[in-house]
C-alpha positions in Angstrom: 47.3 11.7 121.8 47.0 13.5 118.6 46.3 16.8 120.4 49.4 16.3 122.6 51.6 15.7 119.5 50.1 18.8 118.0 50.9 20.8 121.1 54.5 19.5 121.3 55.0 20.2 117.6 53.8 23.8 118.1 56.1 24.2 121.1 59.1 22.9 119.2 58.3 25.1 116.3 58.0 28.1 118.6 61.5 27.4 120.1 63.0 27.0 116.7 61.4 30.3 115.6 62.8 32.0 118.6 66.3 30.6 118.0 66.2 31.6 114.4 65.0 35.0 115.3 67.8 35.5 117.8 70.4 34.2 115.3 69.0 36.6 112.6 69.1 39.5 115.1 72.6 38.7 116.3 73.7 38.4 112.7 72.2 41.7 111.8 73.7 43.4 114.9 77.1 41.9 114.2 77.2 42.9 110.5 76.0 46.4 111.4 78.6 46.8 114.1 81.3 45.4 111.8 80.3 47.9 109.1 80.7 50.7 111.7 84.1 49.4 112.7 85.1 49.4 109.0 84.0 53.0 108.7 86.1 54.0 111.7 89.1 52.3 110.2 88.5 54.0 106.8 88.2 57.4 108.4 91.5 57.0 110.2 93.2 55.5 107.2 91.9 58.3 105.0 93.1 61.1 107.3 96.7 59.7 107.4 96.8 59.2 103.6 95.5 62.7 103.0 98.1 64.1 105.4 100.8 62.4 103.4 99.6 64.1 100.2 99.4 67.4 102.0 103.0 67.0 103.2 104.2 66.2 99.7 102.5 69.2 98.4 103.6 71.6 101.1 107.3 70.6 100.9 107.3 69.7 97.2 110.3 72.0 96.6 112.5 69.5 98.5 111.7 66.8 95.9 114.6 66.0 93.6 114.2 66.9 90.0 113.2 63.9 87.9 111.7 62.0 90.8 108.0 62.7 90.4 104.9 60.7 89.7 106.3 57.2 89.7 108.2 57.8 93.0 105.2 59.7 94.5 102.9 56.7 93.8 105.5 54.4 95.3 105.7 56.5 98.4 101.9 56.7 98.7 101.3 53.0 98.2 104.0 51.9 100.6 102.9 54.6 103.1 99.3 53.2 102.8 100.6 50.0 104.4 101.9 51.8 107.4 98.7 53.8 107.6 96.8 50.5 107.6 98.7 49.5 110.7 98.0 52.7 112.6 94.3 52.8 111.5 93.8 49.4 113.0 94.6 50.3 116.6 91.6 52.6 117.3 89.3 49.9 116.0 90.6 47.2 118.4 88.3 47.9 121.4 85.1 48.2 119.5 86.0 45.2 117.2 86.4 43.0 120.2 82.8 43.9 121.3 81.6 43.4 117.7 82.8 39.8 117.8 80.9 39.3 121.0 77.7 40.4 119.1 77.8 37.0 117.3 76.6 35.5 120.6 75.0 38.4 122.5 73.9 41.9 121.5 76.4 44.3 123.3 76.0 47.0 120.7 74.9 49.4 123.4 78.4 49.2 124.9 80.2 49.0 121.6 78.7 52.1 120.0 79.8 54.6 122.6 83.2 52.9 122.8 83.5 53.3 119.0 82.4 57.0 119.0 84.8 57.7 121.9 87.7 56.0 120.0 86.8 58.0 116.9 86.8 61.4 118.7 90.0 60.6 120.5 91.7 59.4 117.4 90.7 62.4 115.4 92.1 64.7 118.1 95.4 62.8 118.1 95.6 62.8 114.3 95.0 66.6 114.2 97.6 67.2 116.9 100.4 65.0 115.7 99.9 66.1 112.1 100.0 69.7 113.0 103.1 69.3 115.1 104.8 67.3 112.2 104.3 70.2 109.8 106.2 72.5 112.1 108.8 69.9 112.9 109.4 69.1 109.2 109.7 72.8 108.4 112.6 73.1 110.9 114.4 69.8 110.6 113.4 68.7 107.1 112.3 65.4 108.4 109.5 63.8 110.4 110.2 62.9 114.0 113.8 61.7 114.2 116.7 61.8 116.6 116.2 65.5 117.4 112.9 64.8 119.0 114.7 63.8 122.2 116.1 67.3 122.4 112.5 68.5 123.0 112.5 66.4 126.2 116.0 66.9 127.5 116.6 70.5 126.3 115.7 73.7 128.1 111.9 73.3 128.3 111.4 77.0 129.1 113.4 78.1 126.1 111.6 75.6 123.8 108.3 76.8 125.0 109.3 80.4 124.3 110.6 79.4 120.9 107.3 77.8 120.0 105.4 80.8 121.4 107.4 83.4 119.6 107.9 81.5 116.4 104.4 80.3 115.7 100.9 81.8 116.2 100.1 79.3 118.9 96.7 80.8 119.9 95.5 80.6 116.4 96.8 77.1 116.0 95.1 76.0 119.2 91.8 77.7 118.2 92.0 76.0 114.8 92.7 72.7 116.4 89.8 73.0 118.8 87.4 74.1 116.0 88.5 71.3 113.7 88.3 68.7 116.4 84.9 69.9 117.6 83.4 70.0 114.1 85.1 66.8 113.0 84.0 65.0 116.1 80.4 66.0 115.6 80.5 64.9 111.9 82.2 61.6 112.7 79.9 60.8 115.6 76.8 61.6 113.5 78.1 59.5 110.6 78.7 56.5 112.9 75.3 56.9 114.5 73.6 57.0 111.1 75.4 53.9 109.9 74.7 52.0 113.1 70.9 52.7 112.8 70.8 51.2 109.3 70.4 47.5 109.9 71.8 45.2 107.1 69.7 42.6 105.4 68.7 39.4 107.2 71.8 37.5 108.3 72.1 34.7 110.6 75.0 32.6 112.0 73.1 29.8 113.6 75.8 27.2 114.2 78.8 27.6 116.4 81.0 26.6 113.5 79.6 29.4 111.4 80.3 31.9 114.2 83.8 30.5 114.6 84.5 30.8 110.9 83.3 34.4 110.9 85.5 35.2 113.8 88.5 33.7 112.1 87.8 35.6 108.9 87.4 38.9 110.6 90.3 38.2 113.0 92.6 37.2 110.1 91.8 40.3 108.1 92.5 42.5 111.1 95.7 40.6 111.8 96.9 41.3 108.3 95.9 44.9 108.5 97.7 45.5 111.8 100.8 44.0 110.2 100.7 46.5 107.4 99.2 43.9 105.1 102.3 41.8 105.4 101.6 38.1 104.8 105.0 36.7 105.6 106.2 39.4 108.1 105.1 42.7 109.6 106.2 45.7 107.5 109.3 47.2 109.1 111.6 50.3 109.2 113.7 48.9 106.4 110.7 49.1 104.1 110.6 52.9 104.3 113.2 53.5 101.6 111.1 52.6 98.6 111.8 55.5 96.2 114.9 57.1 94.7 114.1 60.4 96.4 115.2 60.9 100.1 112.5 63.5 100.6 109.7 61.1 99.6 111.2 58.3 101.6 110.9 60.5 104.7 107.1 60.7 104.1 106.5 57.0 103.6 106.0 56.7 107.4 103.1 58.5 108.9 103.8 60.7 112.0 103.0 57.9 114.5 105.4 55.5 112.8 108.1 58.1 112.5 107.8 58.9 116.2 107.9 55.2 117.1 111.0 54.6 115.1 112.7 57.7 116.5 112.1 56.4 120.1 113.2 52.8 119.2 116.3 54.0 117.5 117.3 56.2 120.4 116.7 53.4 122.9 118.5 50.9 120.8 121.6 53.0 120.3 121.6 54.0 124.0 121.1 50.4 125.2 123.3 47.4 125.2 122.5 46.5 121.6 123.5 49.9 120.3 127.1 48.8 119.5 125.7 46.7 116.6 124.5 49.9 114.9 128.2 50.7 114.3 129.8 47.2 114.1 127.1 45.1 112.6 128.5 41.5 112.8 132.1 42.8 113.4 133.8 42.9 116.8 135.0 45.8 118.9 138.5 44.5 118.5 138.1 44.9 114.8 137.3 48.5 115.4 140.3 49.0 117.7 142.7 47.5 115.1 141.3 49.8 112.5 141.6 53.0 114.5 145.0 52.0 116.0 146.6 49.8 113.4 150.1 50.2 114.7 149.4 49.2 118.3 151.1 46.1 119.6 148.1 45.0 121.7 144.5 46.0 121.9 143.4 45.3 125.5 142.8 48.8 126.9 141.3 51.7 125.0 142.8 54.4 127.3 146.3 53.0 126.6 145.6 53.0 122.9 144.5 56.6 122.9 147.7 57.7 124.7 149.7 60.3 122.8 153.0 62.1 123.2 153.2 65.7 122.1 155.7 66.4 119.3 156.5 69.9 120.6 157.0 72.8 118.3 159.1 75.9 118.3 157.5 79.2 118.8 155.2 80.9 121.3 152.8 78.8 123.4 149.4 80.4 123.7 148.7 82.4 126.8 145.0 82.0 126.4 142.9 79.5 124.3 139.4 80.4 123.0 137.5 77.7 121.3 134.4 79.5 120.1 131.5 77.3 119.1 128.9 79.4 117.4 125.3 78.3 117.2 124.4 77.0 113.8 127.3 78.6 112.0 127.5 77.3 108.5 130.6 76.5 106.4 129.0 77.7 103.2 129.1 81.3 104.4 132.8 81.4 103.7 132.7 79.8 100.2 133.8 82.2 97.4 130.5 81.9 95.6 128.5 83.2 98.6 130.9 85.8 99.9 129.2 88.6 98.0 126.2 88.1 100.3 128.4 89.7 103.0 127.1 87.3 105.7 130.6 86.5 107.1 133.0 89.2 106.0 134.8 89.3 109.3 135.3 85.5 109.4 136.6 85.5 105.8 139.3 88.0 106.9 140.2 85.9 109.9 140.4 82.8 107.7 142.6 84.7 105.2 145.0 85.9 107.9 144.9 82.6 109.8 144.4 79.0 108.9 141.1 77.7 107.5 140.0 74.1 107.1 137.2 74.1 104.6 136.6 70.3 104.8 135.3 70.3 108.3 132.4 68.5 109.9 130.7 68.9 113.3 130.6 66.1 115.9 126.8 65.6 115.4 123.6 67.3 114.4 122.8 69.0 117.7 124.5 71.4 120.1 124.8 68.8 122.8 126.8 66.6 120.4 129.4 69.3 119.8 129.5 70.0 123.6 129.8 66.3 124.5 132.7 65.8 122.1 134.7 68.9 122.9 134.3 68.4 126.6 134.9 64.6 126.7 137.2 64.1 123.8 135.0 61.2 122.6 133.0 60.9 119.3 129.3 61.4 119.4 127.9 57.9 119.8 124.2 58.5 120.3 124.1 57.7 124.0 123.5 61.1 125.6 127.0 61.2 127.1 126.0 64.0 129.4 123.5 61.7 131.2 125.7 58.6 131.4 127.0 57.4 134.8 130.5 57.2 133.3 130.5 60.9 132.8 130.5 61.7 136.5 134.3 61.5 136.4 136.6 62.8 133.7 137.4 60.6 130.8 141.1 60.4 130.0 140.5 62.2 126.8 138.5 65.0 128.5 139.8 68.4 127.4 139.7 70.3 130.7 142.0 68.0 132.8 144.6 68.0 129.9 144.8 71.8 129.8 144.8 72.1 133.6 148.0 69.9 133.5 149.4 72.4 131.0 148.8 75.2 133.5 145.5 76.7 132.2 142.5 77.8 134.1 139.6 76.0 132.4 136.2 77.6 131.7 133.1 76.7 129.8 131.2 79.9 129.0 127.7 79.5 127.8 125.5 82.3 126.5 122.3 80.6 127.7 120.5 79.3 130.8 120.0 75.9 132.1 120.3 73.3 129.3 120.8 69.5 129.1 122.6 69.6 132.5 125.6 71.0 130.7 126.9 72.7 133.8 126.9 69.4 135.8 128.5 67.6 132.9 131.3 70.2 132.3 132.2 70.4 136.0 132.2 66.6 136.3 134.6 66.5 133.3 137.1 68.7 135.1 136.3 72.3 134.2 137.2 74.8 136.9 134.2 77.0 136.0 130.9 76.9 134.2 129.5 80.3 133.4 126.1 81.0 132.0 123.8 84.0 131.8 123.1 84.0 135.6 126.9 84.7 136.0 126.9 87.7 133.6 127.1 91.0 135.4 125.3 94.3 134.5 123.3 93.0 131.6 121.2 95.9 130.2 117.5 95.5 129.5 116.9 93.8 126.2 120.3 91.9 126.4 118.7 88.5 126.3 116.4 86.6 124.0 114.7 83.2 124.1 117.9 81.1 124.4 120.1 83.5 126.3 122.3 86.6 126.0 122.7 88.1 122.6 126.2 87.4 121.3 127.5 90.9 121.7 126.8 90.8 125.5 128.3 87.3 125.8 131.5 88.4 124.2 131.5 91.6 126.2 131.3 89.6 129.4 134.3 87.6 128.4 136.4 90.7 127.6 135.5 92.2 130.9 135.5 89.3 133.3 138.2 86.9 132.1 141.5 87.8 133.7 144.3 88.6 131.2 147.1 87.6 133.6 146.1 84.0 134.2 146.5 81.6 131.3 143.1 80.1 130.4 141.4 77.5 128.2 137.9 78.6 127.3 135.1 76.9 125.4 132.6 79.5 124.4 129.1 78.5 123.2 126.8 81.1 121.7 123.0 80.8 121.4 121.4 83.5 119.2 121.4 82.0 115.7 118.5 79.8 116.6 114.7 79.8 116.2 112.7 81.9 116.9 115.4 84.3 115.7 114.3 87.1 118.0 117.4 89.3 117.9 116.7 92.6 116.1 119.5 92.2 113.5 118.2 95.1 111.4 118.6 97.5 114.3 122.2 96.1 114.7 123.1 96.9 111.1 122.1 94.0 109.0 121.7 95.7 105.6 119.7 93.2 103.6 115.9 93.6 103.5 115.5 91.5 100.4 117.7 88.9 98.8 120.1 90.6 96.4 121.0 89.6 92.9 122.2 87.1 91.7 121.3 85.1 94.8 117.6 85.9 94.3 117.5 83.5 91.5 118.2 80.6 93.9 116.2 82.1 96.8 112.8 80.5 97.2 111.6 82.8 99.9 110.9 80.1 102.5 113.4 81.6 105.0 112.7 85.2 106.0 115.6 87.6 105.7 116.0 87.9 109.5 117.2 84.3 109.4 120.2 85.3 107.2 120.5 88.4 109.5 121.2 86.1 112.4 123.9 84.3 110.5 125.4 87.7 109.8 125.1 88.8 113.4 126.7 85.7 114.9 129.6 85.8 112.4 130.1 89.6 113.0 130.1 89.3 116.8 132.5 86.3 116.7 135.0 88.0 114.4 134.9 91.3 116.3 135.5 89.5 119.5 138.5 87.7 118.2 140.1 91.0 117.1 139.3 92.7 120.4 140.5 89.7 122.4 143.7 89.4 120.5 144.5 92.9 121.9 143.3 92.3 125.4 144.9 88.8 125.6 148.0 89.0 123.5 149.6 85.7 122.5 146.3 83.9 122.3 145.0 81.3 119.9 141.4 81.3 118.7 139.4 78.6 116.9 136.0 79.5 115.5 133.6 76.7 114.5 129.8 75.9 114.5 128.1 73.5 116.8 126.3 72.0 113.7 125.1 73.2 110.3 122.0 75.4 110.5 119.5 73.6 108.2 118.6 77.1 106.8 119.7 77.8 103.3 118.6 79.9 100.3 116.3 77.1 99.2 115.1 73.6 100.0 117.8 71.9 97.9 121.1 72.6 99.7 124.1 70.6 98.3 125.4 68.0 100.8 128.4 70.2 101.7 126.1 73.1 102.4 123.9 70.9 104.5 126.7 69.4 106.6 129.8 71.6 106.8 130.8 74.0 109.6 133.8 76.3 109.5 137.1 75.8 111.2 139.2 78.9 111.5 142.4 79.0 113.5 143.6 82.5 114.3 146.5 83.8 116.4 149.3 85.6 114.5 151.8 85.3 117.3 151.2 81.7 118.1 150.9 80.6 114.4 154.0 82.6 113.3 156.2 80.4 111.1 153.7 77.5 111.1 152.9 76.2 107.7 149.6 74.3 107.5 149.4 71.1 105.5 148.6 71.4 101.9 145.3 69.5 102.4 143.2 69.5 105.5 140.0 67.9 106.7 138.7 67.1 110.2 135.9 67.3 112.7 135.2 68.6 116.2 137.0 65.5 117.6 140.3 66.8 116.2 140.2 70.3 117.7 141.4 69.4 121.2 144.4 67.4 120.0 145.3 70.2 117.6 145.2 72.7 120.5 147.2 70.5 122.8 149.9 70.1 120.1 150.0 73.9 119.8 150.3 74.3 123.6 152.4 71.4 125.0 156.1 70.9 125.0 157.8 67.8 123.5 157.1 64.7 125.6 153.9 65.8 127.2 151.6 62.7 127.5 147.9 62.9 127.0 145.0 60.9 125.6 143.1 61.7 122.4 141.0 59.9 119.8 141.3 62.7 117.3 144.1 63.8 115.0 146.2 67.0 114.9 144.9 69.0 112.0 148.2 70.8 111.6 150.4 67.7 111.5 152.3 67.7 108.2 151.7 64.0 107.7 148.2 63.8 109.2 145.3 61.9 107.8 143.0 64.5 106.2 139.6 63.1 106.9 136.7 64.4 109.0 134.4 61.8 110.7 131.3 63.2 112.3 127.6 64.1 112.0 126.9 60.9 110.0 129.4 62.1 107.4 132.8 61.3 106.0 134.5 64.4 104.6 137.9 64.6 102.9 139.6 67.6 101.2 138.0 66.5 97.9 134.7 64.8 98.6 132.1 63.8 101.2 129.4 61.3 101.7 126.7 60.4 104.1 127.7 57.2 105.9 124.3 55.7 105.1 124.9 56.2 101.4 128.6 55.7 100.7 127.9 55.1 97.1 126.7 58.7 96.7 129.9 60.6 97.3 129.9 64.2 96.0 132.9 66.5 95.4 133.5 69.5 97.7 133.0 72.9 96.1 135.7 73.4 93.5 137.0 69.8 93.8 136.6 66.6 91.9 136.5 63.0 93.2 139.8 61.2 92.6 140.1 58.9 89.7 140.3 56.1 90.5 138.2 56.8 93.7 139.2 55.5 97.1 137.3 52.8 98.8 134.3 54.6 100.2 133.4 51.5 102.2 136.8 51.5 104.0 136.3 55.2 104.9 132.8 54.4 106.1 134.2 51.6 108.3 136.8 54.0 109.8 133.9 56.2 110.8 131.9 53.3 112.3 135.0 51.9 114.1 135.8 55.3 115.7 132.3 55.8 116.9 132.0 52.2 118.1 135.1 52.7 120.3 133.6 55.9 121.8 130.3 54.0 122.5 132.3 51.3 124.2 134.3 53.7 126.3 131.2 55.5 127.5 129.0 52.4 128.1 131.5 49.6 128.8 134.7 51.3 130.0 138.3 51.2 128.8 138.9 47.4 128.9 138.5 45.6 125.6 137.7 41.9 125.3 140.7 39.7 124.8 141.0 37.5 121.8 142.4 37.5 118.3 
């Protein structure tokens, strides 16, 4: 009996020893794997944080004076919370397996999963960070609304732009080398850490294991929320400093790309109207834009206009010339000595010039969409919308066809954003691009299309002089990779001359300014030549958007946003006295041209204003900007209005919020017309 008890006791002790040993082993494996997961998280977190510091250093010239260490620390600390989120995702697969190790050793599965996640994450980090540097250099921002242009734009031209503008092979070689070396180092480090077992640790009871899972899961839950206890850190948390440049770098590239996609989808979707209206109604917007209407049930009826008629010659031909990235600052007196736009200055002096002028949006397709459709840019890719398959009542081509003009859209490039389908669907008789140009000599085209001289030569040769025509002309050359040999074409500046060299930081090579000179030169020479070939014509010269290329990284807001608006046509404009103060946007150009071309009583639809109306409202609403003859402001920062060059803000100032609401109301109505149609909801 005693021997049996002894045997049973030994058996029990052996089982207990085995259970304890398993618990200790599982505990050691769990803590070892958890340590490796933490290392993977720290590596990813560190790379993202280091990249933010690199970006701040690389583009430090864009930081506003006086906003330095305190704001930098704020941006870094807030950015670390976003990095915390992103760094948590690569750890998720291996962490799930680590938690299983509390019950069963699955480290043989978890370790290769972790190493694979580390190698893949490192490759993604290197790729997206490298792309972000190039993107920021061009757009002065991380991924934003322009990123969709990389998808919908001319893919072949974009590829050639990247190939010609950057040493792609060197970048790829550097990427592969860094990825290979980094992957080897990271994999070796993870293997070393995984081989080092921690001290004895055991989680014997189920309760202990459950508590450990809750602790680890809770910490991970906080990390993936950006260490937000009450809520996940969100887009509104990005603006943490006083410096717009630093605020752009609070997000890491992944977060910036995510918000760019979400913003685009939101504005394009059913909820996009709230980006303009907030908690207001579309009827509130209609009553703001059309305060004198008797009823607000149909937007097309509200936009109906009756031409005033004017004495004098009606234009035989109309040329609306939209120059790629043509800046308004080129015409300012303080920059005229650079000689970048001498011909345009002369046209402005002999014609009518509106200095306070803003583009429809920040991309070429925005200007195209507005000038073709007559609707404000509302962020919905109008050229891809089902409603665009038939002309809008405000569309420019059908209006001018009723006035007896042959309508053409002449583009200096190739296939792009389905612009040909869009223009023809909106009523243009013709769409001409480079494939339609005859007898182009070798070397006449670059990455994005025909050099401007050949585009304008095509128009002078091929547009009939005896048939009245309305022509929208879109150039392409003043665009990265800036591959037109402007020096061979006479650009005289090899270095920045005094006194502009004091403000020039050298970031933009002189060929960039040469392309501005070339575009302005070709446009102005064309106008003078066309005025002879097509007597009695009217010309408007503007830019599709501002170029984002200046003497330095701190352009004033006017320089950053304004495009020119020059109206020239001595015979048509004879005797016409422009208003004493003018301001407008692309949306106003079609109505202005209709009023110059139509007789009294002609009915048409338009949302814009007549720039030449003596009692017009001088305000330009476009490109996220409100611009008046005396000041302008970004609609996101109405409290930061700045005066135009040579002007002062009125004292007392107007209500910036009311002007902002006018902008939002106008764009909300355009969104509604594109997405919902002309009918407005009934109600008070």
